[in-house]
Short mmCIF file of C-alpha atoms and ligand atoms in Angstrom, two decimals:
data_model
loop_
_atom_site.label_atom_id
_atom_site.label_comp_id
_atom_site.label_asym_id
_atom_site.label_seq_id
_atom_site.Cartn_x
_atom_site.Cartn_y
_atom_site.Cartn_z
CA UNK Z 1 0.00 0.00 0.00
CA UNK Z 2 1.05 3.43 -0.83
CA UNK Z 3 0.74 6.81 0.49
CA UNK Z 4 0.93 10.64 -0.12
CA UNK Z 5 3.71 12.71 1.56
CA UNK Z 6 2.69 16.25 1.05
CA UNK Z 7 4.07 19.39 2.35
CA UNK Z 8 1.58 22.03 1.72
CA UNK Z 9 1.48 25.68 1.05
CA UNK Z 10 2.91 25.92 -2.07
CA UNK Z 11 0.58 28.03 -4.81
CA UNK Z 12 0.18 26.72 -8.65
CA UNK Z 13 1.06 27.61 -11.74
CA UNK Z 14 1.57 25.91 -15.05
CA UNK Z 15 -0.99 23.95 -17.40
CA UNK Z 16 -2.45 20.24 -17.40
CA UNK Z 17 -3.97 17.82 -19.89
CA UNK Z 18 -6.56 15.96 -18.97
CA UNK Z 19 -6.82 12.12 -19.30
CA UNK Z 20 -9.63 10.37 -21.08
CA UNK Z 21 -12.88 10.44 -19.15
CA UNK Z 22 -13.11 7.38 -16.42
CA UNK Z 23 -16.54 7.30 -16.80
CA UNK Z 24 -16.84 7.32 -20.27
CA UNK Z 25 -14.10 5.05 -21.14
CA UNK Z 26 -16.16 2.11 -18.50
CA UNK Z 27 -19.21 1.62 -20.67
CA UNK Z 28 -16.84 1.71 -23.81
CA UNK Z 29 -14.76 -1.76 -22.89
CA UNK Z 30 -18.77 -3.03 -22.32
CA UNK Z 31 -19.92 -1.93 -25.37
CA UNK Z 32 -16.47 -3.17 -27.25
CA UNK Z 33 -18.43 -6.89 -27.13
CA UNK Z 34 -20.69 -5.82 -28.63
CA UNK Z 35 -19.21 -6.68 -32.02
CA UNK Z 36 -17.13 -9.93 -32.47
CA UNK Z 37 -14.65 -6.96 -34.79
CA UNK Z 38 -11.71 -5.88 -32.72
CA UNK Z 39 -12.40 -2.34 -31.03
CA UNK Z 40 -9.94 -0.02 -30.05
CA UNK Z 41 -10.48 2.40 -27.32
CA UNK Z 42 -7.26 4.97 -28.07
CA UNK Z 43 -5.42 7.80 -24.97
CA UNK Z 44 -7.06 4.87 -21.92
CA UNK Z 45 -6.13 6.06 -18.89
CA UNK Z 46 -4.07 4.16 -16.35
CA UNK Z 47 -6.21 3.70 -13.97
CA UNK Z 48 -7.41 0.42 -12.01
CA UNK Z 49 -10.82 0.61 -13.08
CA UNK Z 50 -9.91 0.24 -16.33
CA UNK Z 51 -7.53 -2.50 -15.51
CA UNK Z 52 -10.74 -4.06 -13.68
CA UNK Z 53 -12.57 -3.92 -17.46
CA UNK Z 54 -10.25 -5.39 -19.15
CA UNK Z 55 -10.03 -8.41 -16.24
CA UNK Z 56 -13.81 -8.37 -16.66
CA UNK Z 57 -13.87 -8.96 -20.73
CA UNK Z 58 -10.87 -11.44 -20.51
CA UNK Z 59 -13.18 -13.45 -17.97
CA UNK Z 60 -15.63 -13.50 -20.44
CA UNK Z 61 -13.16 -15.16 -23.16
CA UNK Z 62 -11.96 -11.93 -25.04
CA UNK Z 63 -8.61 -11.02 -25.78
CA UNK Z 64 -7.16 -7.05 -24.51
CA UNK Z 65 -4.28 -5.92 -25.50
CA UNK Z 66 -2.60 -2.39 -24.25
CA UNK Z 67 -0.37 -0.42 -26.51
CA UNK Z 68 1.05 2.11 -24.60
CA UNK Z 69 -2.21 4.21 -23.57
CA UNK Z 70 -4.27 2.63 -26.59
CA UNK Z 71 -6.41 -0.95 -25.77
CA UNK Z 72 -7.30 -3.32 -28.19
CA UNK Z 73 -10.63 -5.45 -27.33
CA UNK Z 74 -11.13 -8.45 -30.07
CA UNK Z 75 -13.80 -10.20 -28.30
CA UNK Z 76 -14.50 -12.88 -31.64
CA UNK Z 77 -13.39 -15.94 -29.49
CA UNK Z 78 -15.74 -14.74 -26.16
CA UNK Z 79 -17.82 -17.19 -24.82
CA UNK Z 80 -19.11 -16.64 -21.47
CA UNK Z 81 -21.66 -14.31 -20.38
CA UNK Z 82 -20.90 -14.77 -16.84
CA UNK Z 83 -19.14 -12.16 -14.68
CA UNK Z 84 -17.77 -13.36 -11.58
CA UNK Z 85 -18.41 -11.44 -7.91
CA UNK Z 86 -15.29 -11.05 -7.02
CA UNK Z 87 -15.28 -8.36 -10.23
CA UNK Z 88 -18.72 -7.27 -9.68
CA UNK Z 89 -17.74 -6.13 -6.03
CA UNK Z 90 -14.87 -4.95 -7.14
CA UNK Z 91 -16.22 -2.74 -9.79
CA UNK Z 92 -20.18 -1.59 -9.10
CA UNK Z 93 -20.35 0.45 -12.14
CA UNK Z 94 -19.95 -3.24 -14.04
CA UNK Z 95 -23.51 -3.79 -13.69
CA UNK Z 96 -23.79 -1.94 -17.66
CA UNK Z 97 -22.22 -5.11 -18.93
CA UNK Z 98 -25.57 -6.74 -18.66
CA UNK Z 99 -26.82 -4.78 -21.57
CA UNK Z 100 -23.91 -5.74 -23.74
CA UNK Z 101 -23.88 -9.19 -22.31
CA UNK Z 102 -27.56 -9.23 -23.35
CA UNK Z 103 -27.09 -8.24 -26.71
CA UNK Z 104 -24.16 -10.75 -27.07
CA UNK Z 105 -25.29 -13.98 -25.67
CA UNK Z 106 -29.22 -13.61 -24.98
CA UNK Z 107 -27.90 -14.04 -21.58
CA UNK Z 108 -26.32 -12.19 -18.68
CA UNK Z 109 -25.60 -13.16 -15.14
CA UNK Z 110 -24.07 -11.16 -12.44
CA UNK Z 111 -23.55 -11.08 -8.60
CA UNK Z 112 -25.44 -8.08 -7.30
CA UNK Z 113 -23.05 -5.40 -7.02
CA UNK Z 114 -24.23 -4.39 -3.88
CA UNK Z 115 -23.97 -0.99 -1.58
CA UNK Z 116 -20.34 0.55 -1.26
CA UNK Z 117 -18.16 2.96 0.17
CA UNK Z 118 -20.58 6.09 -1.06
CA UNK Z 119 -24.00 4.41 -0.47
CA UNK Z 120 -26.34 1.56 -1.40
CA UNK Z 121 -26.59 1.59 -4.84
CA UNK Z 122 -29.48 0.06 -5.85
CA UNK Z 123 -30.03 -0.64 -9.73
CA UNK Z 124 -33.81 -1.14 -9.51
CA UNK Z 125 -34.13 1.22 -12.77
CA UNK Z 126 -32.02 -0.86 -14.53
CA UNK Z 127 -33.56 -4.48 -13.95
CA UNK Z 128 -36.79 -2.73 -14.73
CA UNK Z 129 -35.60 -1.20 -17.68
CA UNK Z 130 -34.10 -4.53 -19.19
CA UNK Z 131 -37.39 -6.39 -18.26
CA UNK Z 132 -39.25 -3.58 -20.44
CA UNK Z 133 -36.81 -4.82 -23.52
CA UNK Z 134 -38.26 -8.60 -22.77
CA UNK Z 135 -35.55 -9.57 -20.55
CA UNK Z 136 -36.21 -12.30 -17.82
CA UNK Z 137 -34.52 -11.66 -14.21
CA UNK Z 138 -34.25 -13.74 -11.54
CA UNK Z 139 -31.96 -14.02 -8.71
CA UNK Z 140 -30.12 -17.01 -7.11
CA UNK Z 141 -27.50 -17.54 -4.55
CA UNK Z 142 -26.74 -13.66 -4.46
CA UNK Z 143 -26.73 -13.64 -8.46
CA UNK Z 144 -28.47 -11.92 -10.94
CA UNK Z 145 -29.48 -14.10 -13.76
CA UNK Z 146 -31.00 -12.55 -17.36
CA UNK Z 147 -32.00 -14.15 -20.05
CA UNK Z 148 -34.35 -13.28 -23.34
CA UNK Z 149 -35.05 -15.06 -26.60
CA UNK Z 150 -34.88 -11.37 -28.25
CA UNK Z 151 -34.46 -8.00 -27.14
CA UNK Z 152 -37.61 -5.99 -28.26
CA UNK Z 153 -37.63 -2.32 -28.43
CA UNK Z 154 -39.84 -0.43 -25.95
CA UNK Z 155 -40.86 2.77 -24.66
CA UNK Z 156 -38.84 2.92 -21.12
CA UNK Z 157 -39.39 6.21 -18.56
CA UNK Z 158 -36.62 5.86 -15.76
CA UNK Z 159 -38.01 7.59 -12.61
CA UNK Z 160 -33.96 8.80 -11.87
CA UNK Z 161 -31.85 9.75 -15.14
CA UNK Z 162 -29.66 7.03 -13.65
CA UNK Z 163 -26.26 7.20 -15.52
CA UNK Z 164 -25.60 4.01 -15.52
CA UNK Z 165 -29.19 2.93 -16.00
CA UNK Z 166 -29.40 4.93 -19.17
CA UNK Z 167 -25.95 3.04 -20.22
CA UNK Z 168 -27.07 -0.23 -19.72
CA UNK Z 169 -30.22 0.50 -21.76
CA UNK Z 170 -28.28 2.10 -24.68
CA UNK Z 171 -26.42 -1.38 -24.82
CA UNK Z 172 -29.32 -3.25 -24.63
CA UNK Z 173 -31.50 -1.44 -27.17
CA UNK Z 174 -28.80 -0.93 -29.63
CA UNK Z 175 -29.87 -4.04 -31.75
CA UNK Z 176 -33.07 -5.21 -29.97
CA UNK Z 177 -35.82 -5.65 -32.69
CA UNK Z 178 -37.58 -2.29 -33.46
CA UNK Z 179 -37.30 1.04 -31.87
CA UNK Z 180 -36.99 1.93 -27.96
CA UNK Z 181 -37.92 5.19 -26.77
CA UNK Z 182 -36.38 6.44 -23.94
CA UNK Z 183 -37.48 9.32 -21.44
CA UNK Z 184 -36.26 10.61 -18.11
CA UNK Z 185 -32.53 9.52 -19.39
CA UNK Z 186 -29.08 10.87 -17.75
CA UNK Z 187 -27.97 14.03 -19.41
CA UNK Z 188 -24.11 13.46 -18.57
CA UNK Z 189 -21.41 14.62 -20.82
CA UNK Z 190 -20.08 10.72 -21.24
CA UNK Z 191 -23.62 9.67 -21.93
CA UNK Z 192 -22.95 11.31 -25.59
CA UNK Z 193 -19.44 9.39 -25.47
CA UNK Z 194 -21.18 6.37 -25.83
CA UNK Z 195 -23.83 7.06 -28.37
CA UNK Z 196 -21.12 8.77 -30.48
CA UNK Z 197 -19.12 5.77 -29.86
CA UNK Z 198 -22.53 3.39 -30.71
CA UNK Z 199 -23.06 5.24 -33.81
CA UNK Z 200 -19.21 4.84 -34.88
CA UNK Z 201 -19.84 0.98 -34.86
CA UNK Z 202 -23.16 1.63 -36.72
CA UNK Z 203 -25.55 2.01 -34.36
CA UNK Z 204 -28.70 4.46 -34.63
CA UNK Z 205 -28.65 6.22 -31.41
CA UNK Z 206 -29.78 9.77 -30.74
CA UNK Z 207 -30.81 12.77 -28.56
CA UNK Z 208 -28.03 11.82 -25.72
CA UNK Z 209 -27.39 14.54 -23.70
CA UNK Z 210 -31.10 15.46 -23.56
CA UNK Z 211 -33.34 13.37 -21.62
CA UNK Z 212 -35.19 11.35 -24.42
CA UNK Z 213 -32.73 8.98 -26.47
CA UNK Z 214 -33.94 7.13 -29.08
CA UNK Z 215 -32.43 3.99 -30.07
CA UNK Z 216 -33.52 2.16 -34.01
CA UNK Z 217 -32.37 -1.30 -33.15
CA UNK Z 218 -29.83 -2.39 -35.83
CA UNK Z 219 -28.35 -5.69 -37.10
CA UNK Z 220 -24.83 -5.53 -36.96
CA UNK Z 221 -22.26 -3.69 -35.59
CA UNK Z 222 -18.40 -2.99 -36.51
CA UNK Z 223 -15.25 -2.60 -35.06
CA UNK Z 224 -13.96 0.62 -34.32
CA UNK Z 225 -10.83 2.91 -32.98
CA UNK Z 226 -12.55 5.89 -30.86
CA UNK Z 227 -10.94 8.17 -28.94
CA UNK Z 228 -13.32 9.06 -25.71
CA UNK Z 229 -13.77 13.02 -24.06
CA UNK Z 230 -11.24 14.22 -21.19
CA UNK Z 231 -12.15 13.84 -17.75
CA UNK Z 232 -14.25 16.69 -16.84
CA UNK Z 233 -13.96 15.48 -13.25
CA UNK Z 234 -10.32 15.35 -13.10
CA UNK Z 235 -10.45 19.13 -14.59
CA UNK Z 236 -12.69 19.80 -12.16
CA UNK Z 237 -10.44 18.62 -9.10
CA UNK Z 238 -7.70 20.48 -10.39
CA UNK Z 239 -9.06 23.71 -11.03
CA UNK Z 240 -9.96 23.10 -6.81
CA UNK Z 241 -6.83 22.55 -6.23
CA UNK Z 242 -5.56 25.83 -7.43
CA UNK Z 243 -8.43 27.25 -6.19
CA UNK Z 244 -7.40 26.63 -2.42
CA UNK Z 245 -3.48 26.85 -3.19
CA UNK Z 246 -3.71 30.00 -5.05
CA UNK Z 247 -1.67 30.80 -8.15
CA UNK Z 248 -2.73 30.22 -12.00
CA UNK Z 249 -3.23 26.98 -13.32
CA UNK Z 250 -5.16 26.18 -16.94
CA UNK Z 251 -6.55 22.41 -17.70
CA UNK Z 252 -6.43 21.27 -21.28
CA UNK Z 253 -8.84 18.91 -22.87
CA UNK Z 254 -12.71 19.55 -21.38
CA UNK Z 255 -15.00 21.53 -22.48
CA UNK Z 256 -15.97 24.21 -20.25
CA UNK Z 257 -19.63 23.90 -20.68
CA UNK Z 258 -19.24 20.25 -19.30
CA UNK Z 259 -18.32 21.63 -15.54
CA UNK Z 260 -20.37 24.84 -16.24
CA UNK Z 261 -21.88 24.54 -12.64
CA UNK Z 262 -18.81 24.15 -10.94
CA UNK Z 263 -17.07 26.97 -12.57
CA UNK Z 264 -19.91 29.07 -11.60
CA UNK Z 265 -19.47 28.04 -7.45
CA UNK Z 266 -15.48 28.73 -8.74
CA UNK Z 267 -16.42 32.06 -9.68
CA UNK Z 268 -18.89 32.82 -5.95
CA UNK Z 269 -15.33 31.93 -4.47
CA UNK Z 270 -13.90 34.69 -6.10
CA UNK Z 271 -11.78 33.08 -8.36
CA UNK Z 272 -11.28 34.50 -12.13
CA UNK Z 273 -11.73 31.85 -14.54
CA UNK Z 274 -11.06 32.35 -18.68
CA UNK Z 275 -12.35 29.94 -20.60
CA UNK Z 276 -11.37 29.46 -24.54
CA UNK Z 277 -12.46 26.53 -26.26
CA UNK Z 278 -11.26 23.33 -24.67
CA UNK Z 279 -9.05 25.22 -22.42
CA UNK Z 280 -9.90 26.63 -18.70
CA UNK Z 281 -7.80 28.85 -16.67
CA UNK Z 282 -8.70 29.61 -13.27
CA UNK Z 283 -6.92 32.66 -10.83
CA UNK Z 284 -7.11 32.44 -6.66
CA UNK Z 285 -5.71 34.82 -5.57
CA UNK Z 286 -5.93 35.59 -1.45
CA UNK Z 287 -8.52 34.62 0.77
CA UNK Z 288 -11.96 33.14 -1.24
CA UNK Z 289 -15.34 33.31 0.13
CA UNK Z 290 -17.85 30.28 1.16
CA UNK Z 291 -20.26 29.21 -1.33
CA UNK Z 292 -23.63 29.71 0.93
CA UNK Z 293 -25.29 27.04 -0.25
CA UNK Z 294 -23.72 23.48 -3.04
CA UNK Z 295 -26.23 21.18 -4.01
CA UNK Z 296 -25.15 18.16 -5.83
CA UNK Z 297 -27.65 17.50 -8.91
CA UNK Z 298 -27.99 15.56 -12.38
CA UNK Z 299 -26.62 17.32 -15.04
CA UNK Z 300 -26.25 19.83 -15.88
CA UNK Z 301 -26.38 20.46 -11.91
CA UNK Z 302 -23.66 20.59 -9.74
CA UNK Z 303 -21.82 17.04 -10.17
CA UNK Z 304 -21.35 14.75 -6.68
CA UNK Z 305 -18.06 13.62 -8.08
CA UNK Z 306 -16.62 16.83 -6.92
CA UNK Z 307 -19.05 17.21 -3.95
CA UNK Z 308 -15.95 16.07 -1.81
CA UNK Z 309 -13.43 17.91 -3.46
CA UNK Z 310 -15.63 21.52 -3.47
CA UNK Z 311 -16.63 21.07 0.64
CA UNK Z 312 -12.23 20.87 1.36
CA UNK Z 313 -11.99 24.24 -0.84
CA UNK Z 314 -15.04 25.51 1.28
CA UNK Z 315 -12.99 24.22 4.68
CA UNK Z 316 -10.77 27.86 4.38
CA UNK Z 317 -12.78 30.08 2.83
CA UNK Z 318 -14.39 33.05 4.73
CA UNK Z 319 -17.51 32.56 5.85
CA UNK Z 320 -19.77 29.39 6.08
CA UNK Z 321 -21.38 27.16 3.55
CA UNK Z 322 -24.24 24.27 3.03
CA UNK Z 323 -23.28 21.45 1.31
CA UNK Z 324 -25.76 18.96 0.37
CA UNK Z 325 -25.88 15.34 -1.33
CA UNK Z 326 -28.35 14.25 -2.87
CA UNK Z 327 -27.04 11.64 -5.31
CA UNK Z 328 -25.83 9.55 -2.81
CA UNK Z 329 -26.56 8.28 0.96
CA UNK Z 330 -22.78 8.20 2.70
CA UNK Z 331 -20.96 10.86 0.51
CA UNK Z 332 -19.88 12.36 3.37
CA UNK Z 333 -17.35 9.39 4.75
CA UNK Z 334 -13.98 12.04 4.40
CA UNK Z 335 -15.16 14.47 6.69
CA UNK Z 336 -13.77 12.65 9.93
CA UNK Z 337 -10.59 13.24 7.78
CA UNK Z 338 -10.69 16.47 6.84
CA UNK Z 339 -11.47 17.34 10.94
CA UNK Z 340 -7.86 15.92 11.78
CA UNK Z 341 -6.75 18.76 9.58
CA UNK Z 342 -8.47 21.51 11.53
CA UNK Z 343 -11.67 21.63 9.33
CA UNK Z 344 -14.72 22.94 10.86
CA UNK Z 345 -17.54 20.62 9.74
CA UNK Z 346 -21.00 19.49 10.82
CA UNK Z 347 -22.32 16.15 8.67
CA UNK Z 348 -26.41 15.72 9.68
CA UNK Z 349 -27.71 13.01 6.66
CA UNK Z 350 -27.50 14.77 3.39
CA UNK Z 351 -26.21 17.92 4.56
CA UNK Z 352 -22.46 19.55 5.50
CA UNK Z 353 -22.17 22.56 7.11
CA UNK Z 354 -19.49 23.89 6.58
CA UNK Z 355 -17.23 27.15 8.84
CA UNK Z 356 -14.45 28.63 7.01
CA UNK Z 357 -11.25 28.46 9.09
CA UNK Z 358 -8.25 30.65 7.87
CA UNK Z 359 -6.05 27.44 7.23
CA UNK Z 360 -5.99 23.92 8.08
CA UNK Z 361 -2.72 21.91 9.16
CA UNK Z 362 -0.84 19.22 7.80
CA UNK Z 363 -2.02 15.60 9.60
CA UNK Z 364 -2.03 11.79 8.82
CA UNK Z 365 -5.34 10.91 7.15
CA UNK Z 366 -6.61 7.56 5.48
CA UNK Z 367 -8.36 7.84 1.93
CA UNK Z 368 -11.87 5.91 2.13
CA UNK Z 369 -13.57 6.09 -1.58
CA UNK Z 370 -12.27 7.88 -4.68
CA UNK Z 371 -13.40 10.90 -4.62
CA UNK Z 372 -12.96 11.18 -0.67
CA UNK Z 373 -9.58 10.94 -1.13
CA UNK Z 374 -8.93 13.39 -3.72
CA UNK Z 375 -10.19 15.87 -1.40
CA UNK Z 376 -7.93 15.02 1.24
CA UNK Z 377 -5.41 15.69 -1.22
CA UNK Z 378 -6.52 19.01 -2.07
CA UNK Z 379 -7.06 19.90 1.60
CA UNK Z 380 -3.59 18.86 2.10
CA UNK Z 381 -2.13 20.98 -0.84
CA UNK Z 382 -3.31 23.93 0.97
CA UNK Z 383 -2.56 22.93 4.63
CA UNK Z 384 0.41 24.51 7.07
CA UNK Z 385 2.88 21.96 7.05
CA UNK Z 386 3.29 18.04 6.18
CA UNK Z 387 -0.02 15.32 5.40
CA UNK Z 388 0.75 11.86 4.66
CA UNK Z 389 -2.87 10.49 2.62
CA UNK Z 390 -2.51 6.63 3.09
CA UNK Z 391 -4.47 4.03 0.89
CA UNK Z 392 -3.99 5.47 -2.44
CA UNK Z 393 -6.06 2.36 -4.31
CA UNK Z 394 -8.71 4.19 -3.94
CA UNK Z 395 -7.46 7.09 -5.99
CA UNK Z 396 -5.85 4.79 -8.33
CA UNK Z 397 -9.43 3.79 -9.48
CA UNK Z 398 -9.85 7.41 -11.04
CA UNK Z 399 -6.70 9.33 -11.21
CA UNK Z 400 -3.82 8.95 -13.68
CA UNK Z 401 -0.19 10.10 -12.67
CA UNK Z 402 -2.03 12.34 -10.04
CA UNK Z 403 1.01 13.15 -8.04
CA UNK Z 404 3.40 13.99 -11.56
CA UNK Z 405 0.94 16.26 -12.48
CA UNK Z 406 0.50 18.02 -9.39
CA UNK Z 407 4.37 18.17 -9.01
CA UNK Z 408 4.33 19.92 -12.85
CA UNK Z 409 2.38 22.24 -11.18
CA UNK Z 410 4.53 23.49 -8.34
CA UNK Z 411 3.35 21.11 -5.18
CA UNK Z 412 5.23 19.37 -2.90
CA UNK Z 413 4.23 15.68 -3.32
CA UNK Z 414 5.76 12.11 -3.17
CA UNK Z 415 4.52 8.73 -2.95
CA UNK Z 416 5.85 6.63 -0.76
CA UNK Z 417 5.45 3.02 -1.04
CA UNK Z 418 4.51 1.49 3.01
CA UNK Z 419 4.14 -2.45 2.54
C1 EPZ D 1 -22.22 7.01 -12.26
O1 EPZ D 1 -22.52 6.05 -11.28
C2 EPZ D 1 -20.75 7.34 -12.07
N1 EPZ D 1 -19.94 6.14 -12.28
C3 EPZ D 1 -20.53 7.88 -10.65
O2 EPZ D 1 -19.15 8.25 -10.55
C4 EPZ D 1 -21.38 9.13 -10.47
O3 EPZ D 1 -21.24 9.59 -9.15
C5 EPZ D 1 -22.86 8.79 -10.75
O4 EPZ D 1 -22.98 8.21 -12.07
C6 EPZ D 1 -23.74 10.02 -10.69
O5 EPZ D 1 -23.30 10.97 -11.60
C7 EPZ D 1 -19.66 5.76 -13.56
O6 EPZ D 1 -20.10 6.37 -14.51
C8 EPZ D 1 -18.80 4.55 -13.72
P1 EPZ D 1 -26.45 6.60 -10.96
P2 EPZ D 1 -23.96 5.28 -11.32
O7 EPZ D 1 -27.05 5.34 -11.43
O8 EPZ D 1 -24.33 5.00 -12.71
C9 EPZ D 1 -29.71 5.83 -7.64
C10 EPZ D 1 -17.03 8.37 -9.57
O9 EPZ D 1 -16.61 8.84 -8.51
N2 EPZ D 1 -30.08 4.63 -8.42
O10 EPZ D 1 -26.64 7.84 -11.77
O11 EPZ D 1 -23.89 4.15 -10.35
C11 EPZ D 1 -28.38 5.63 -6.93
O12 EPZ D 1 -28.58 4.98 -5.69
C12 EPZ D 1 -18.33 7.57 -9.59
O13 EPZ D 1 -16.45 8.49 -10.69
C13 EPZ D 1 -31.22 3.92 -8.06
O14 EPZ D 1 -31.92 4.27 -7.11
O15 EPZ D 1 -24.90 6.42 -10.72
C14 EPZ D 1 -27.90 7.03 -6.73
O16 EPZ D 1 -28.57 7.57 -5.61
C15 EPZ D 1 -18.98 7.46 -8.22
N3 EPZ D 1 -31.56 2.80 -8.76
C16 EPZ D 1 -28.41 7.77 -7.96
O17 EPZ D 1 -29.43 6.93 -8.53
C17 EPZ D 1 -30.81 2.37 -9.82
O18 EPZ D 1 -31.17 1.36 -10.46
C18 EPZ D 1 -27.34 8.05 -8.99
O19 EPZ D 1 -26.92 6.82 -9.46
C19 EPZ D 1 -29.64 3.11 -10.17
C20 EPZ D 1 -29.31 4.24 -9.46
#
């Protein structure tokens, strides 16, 4: 296990380029077997969640190949369409592999993924969903078992634009018989990733990014090399960072209108952000203000991936602010963390409140969930003094070369290997 040694206070300055998006480039390895053609997803991050994927499809009797960042999926020879639990635990967001598993084989099965470090996790929407494209379920033993003699095309309203609900239906639909209609879908960013991606292997998917997608069912689909959208996420926990160290940092790659709510709480900081194209610089310069009130939200709203990350900026700004999350139940797991730094913070359910102190203090803290721990991070970038973050595998799910980019821009960080 590794760890963080970080001696804070240093401001930033310099540029960054994003990696591909993490949550785009997840439904692309499912939907890469969806087509016995090889598919190449190109510029994959190196991240374990991708490494998880690729375990996932080679279980499954494809072959994956990684060429420097580029990852070649030829899944002709797969023959299972069984994913086992040790996987499914280890990766919840697998659970869109039923759809492509579905169109593949007829047949799915799966152990239920189960709650995690950030809630329970339910995927009611999407077992309902499939069952609305003629899909059997039952469950067994702790597994989820599917099975259909076709996938018809239906008209499917999800009661929560469910990201990965809307995924799993995208892959399910894609070449189902007929046409499937689909309101109340996830308006993400990577949600277009994959229907440009669908379409690139000859699929007839549109109106992503709004919340009715319609899907003509086709009957066949190619190989492809696609190159996936920058990690809007990853821009957005950087811009944070500089936002609490000060200085002038610009990230490369995302377009700005793809974190347009978090530039706007930047911007109630007091930070001056420029944005041109696919690049977005951001200025802090002396003490920032509390954002009164942060509400995480479906997009376009403010995302929950950087609930974490935007309640350590809050920790030392002036004043006081309300965080609340209502994506998930235990998003709120890094606070205890953030209090051994000197943060003053109150968690009751769903909400944070937050007291701006003028500056927290380096101290040993333990990174519980991905995002959790890029905020402790970021909270130790800014601190007096040293912070060690231990248990970086959880930031390894989500962040490539973290610490080298950081260091390009001007912090004081090492990892340190401990066992
Ligand atoms: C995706 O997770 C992302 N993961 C998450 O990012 C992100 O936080 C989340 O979307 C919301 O934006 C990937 O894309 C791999 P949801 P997903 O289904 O698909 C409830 C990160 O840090 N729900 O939109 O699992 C659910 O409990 C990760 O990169 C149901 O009730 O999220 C939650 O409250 C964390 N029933 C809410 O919807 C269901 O059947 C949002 O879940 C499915 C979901």
């Amino acid at each position: 296990m590794d760890k963080y040694m970080i001696d804070g206070g240093r401001r930033l300055f310099g540029s960054v380029r994003m990696q591909s998006a993490k949550n785009a480039v997840l439904p692309l390895f499912a939907a890469s077997i969806l087509t016995e053609q090889p598919v190449t997803i190109r510029d994959t991050p190196a991240i374990s969640d991708a490494l998880c994927m690729a375990q996932i499809l080679r279980e499954l009797g494809a072959d994956v190949r990684f060429h420097g960042s580029d990852v070649t999926i030829d899944s002709a020879n797969a023959y299972s369409h069984k994913i086992s639990s040790a996987l499914t635990k280890e990766l919840r967001s697998s659970v869109f592999m039923l759809g492509s598993l579905l169109t593949r084989f007829h047949r799915a099965r799966i152990a239920y993924p189960g709650g995690c470090d950030i809630g329970l996790r339910p995927i009611d929407l999407h077992l309902n969903a499939l069952k609305r494209l003629g899909v059997d379920i039952s469950e067994r033993d702790g597994y989820i078992l599917c099975r259909c003699d076709k996938l018809r095309g239906a008209e499917i309203l999800l009661d929560f634009p469910s990201v990965g609900a809307t995924e799993n239906i995208l892959l399910a639909a894609i070449k189902a018989e007929g046409k499937t209609v689909l309101q109340g879908a996830a308006k993400e960013p990577e949600i277009v990733d994959l229907q440009n991606f669908l379409n690139a292997m000859g699929g007839k998917v549109s109106g992503a990014g709004t919340d009715v997608i319609e899907i003509e069912g086709v009957s066949a689909l190619k190989g492809v090399a696609y190159k996936p959208a920058k990690d809007r996420i990853e821009a957005g926990t950087f811009l944070i960072a500089a936002a609490i160290c000060g200085g002038e940092i610009e990230v490369c790659g995302v377009k700005p209108e793809n974190i347009g709510s978090l530039l706007h709480k930047l911007r109630e900081n007091g930070c001056k952000i420029h944005t041109k194209n696919d690049k977005i610089r951001l200025e802090s310069n002396g003490r920032l203000k509390c954002n009164r009130r942060i509400e995480t939200l479906p997009f376009p709203g403010f995302p929950t991936d950087l609930q974490a990350q935007v309640t350590a900026l809050n920790c030392t700004c002036e004043g006081g602010a309300l965080v609340v999350e209502n994506l998930f139940e235990t998003r709120f797991k890094y606070v205890p963390e953030l209090q051994k730094m000197g943060a003053d913070i109150e968690v009751k359910g769903r909400n944070a409140f937050v007291r701006g102190v003028p500056r927290l203090h380096g101290a040993s803290v333990v990174a519980g969930d991905l995002r959790g721990g890029a905020a402790l991070v970021l909270a130790a970038l800014g601190a007096e003094g040293v912070s060690e973050v231990l248990d970086l595998s959880h930031i390894d799910r989500g962040y490539s070369d973290l610490q080298e980019k950081l260091k390009s821009l001007g912090a004081e960080i090492k990892r340190v290997r401990v066992s």
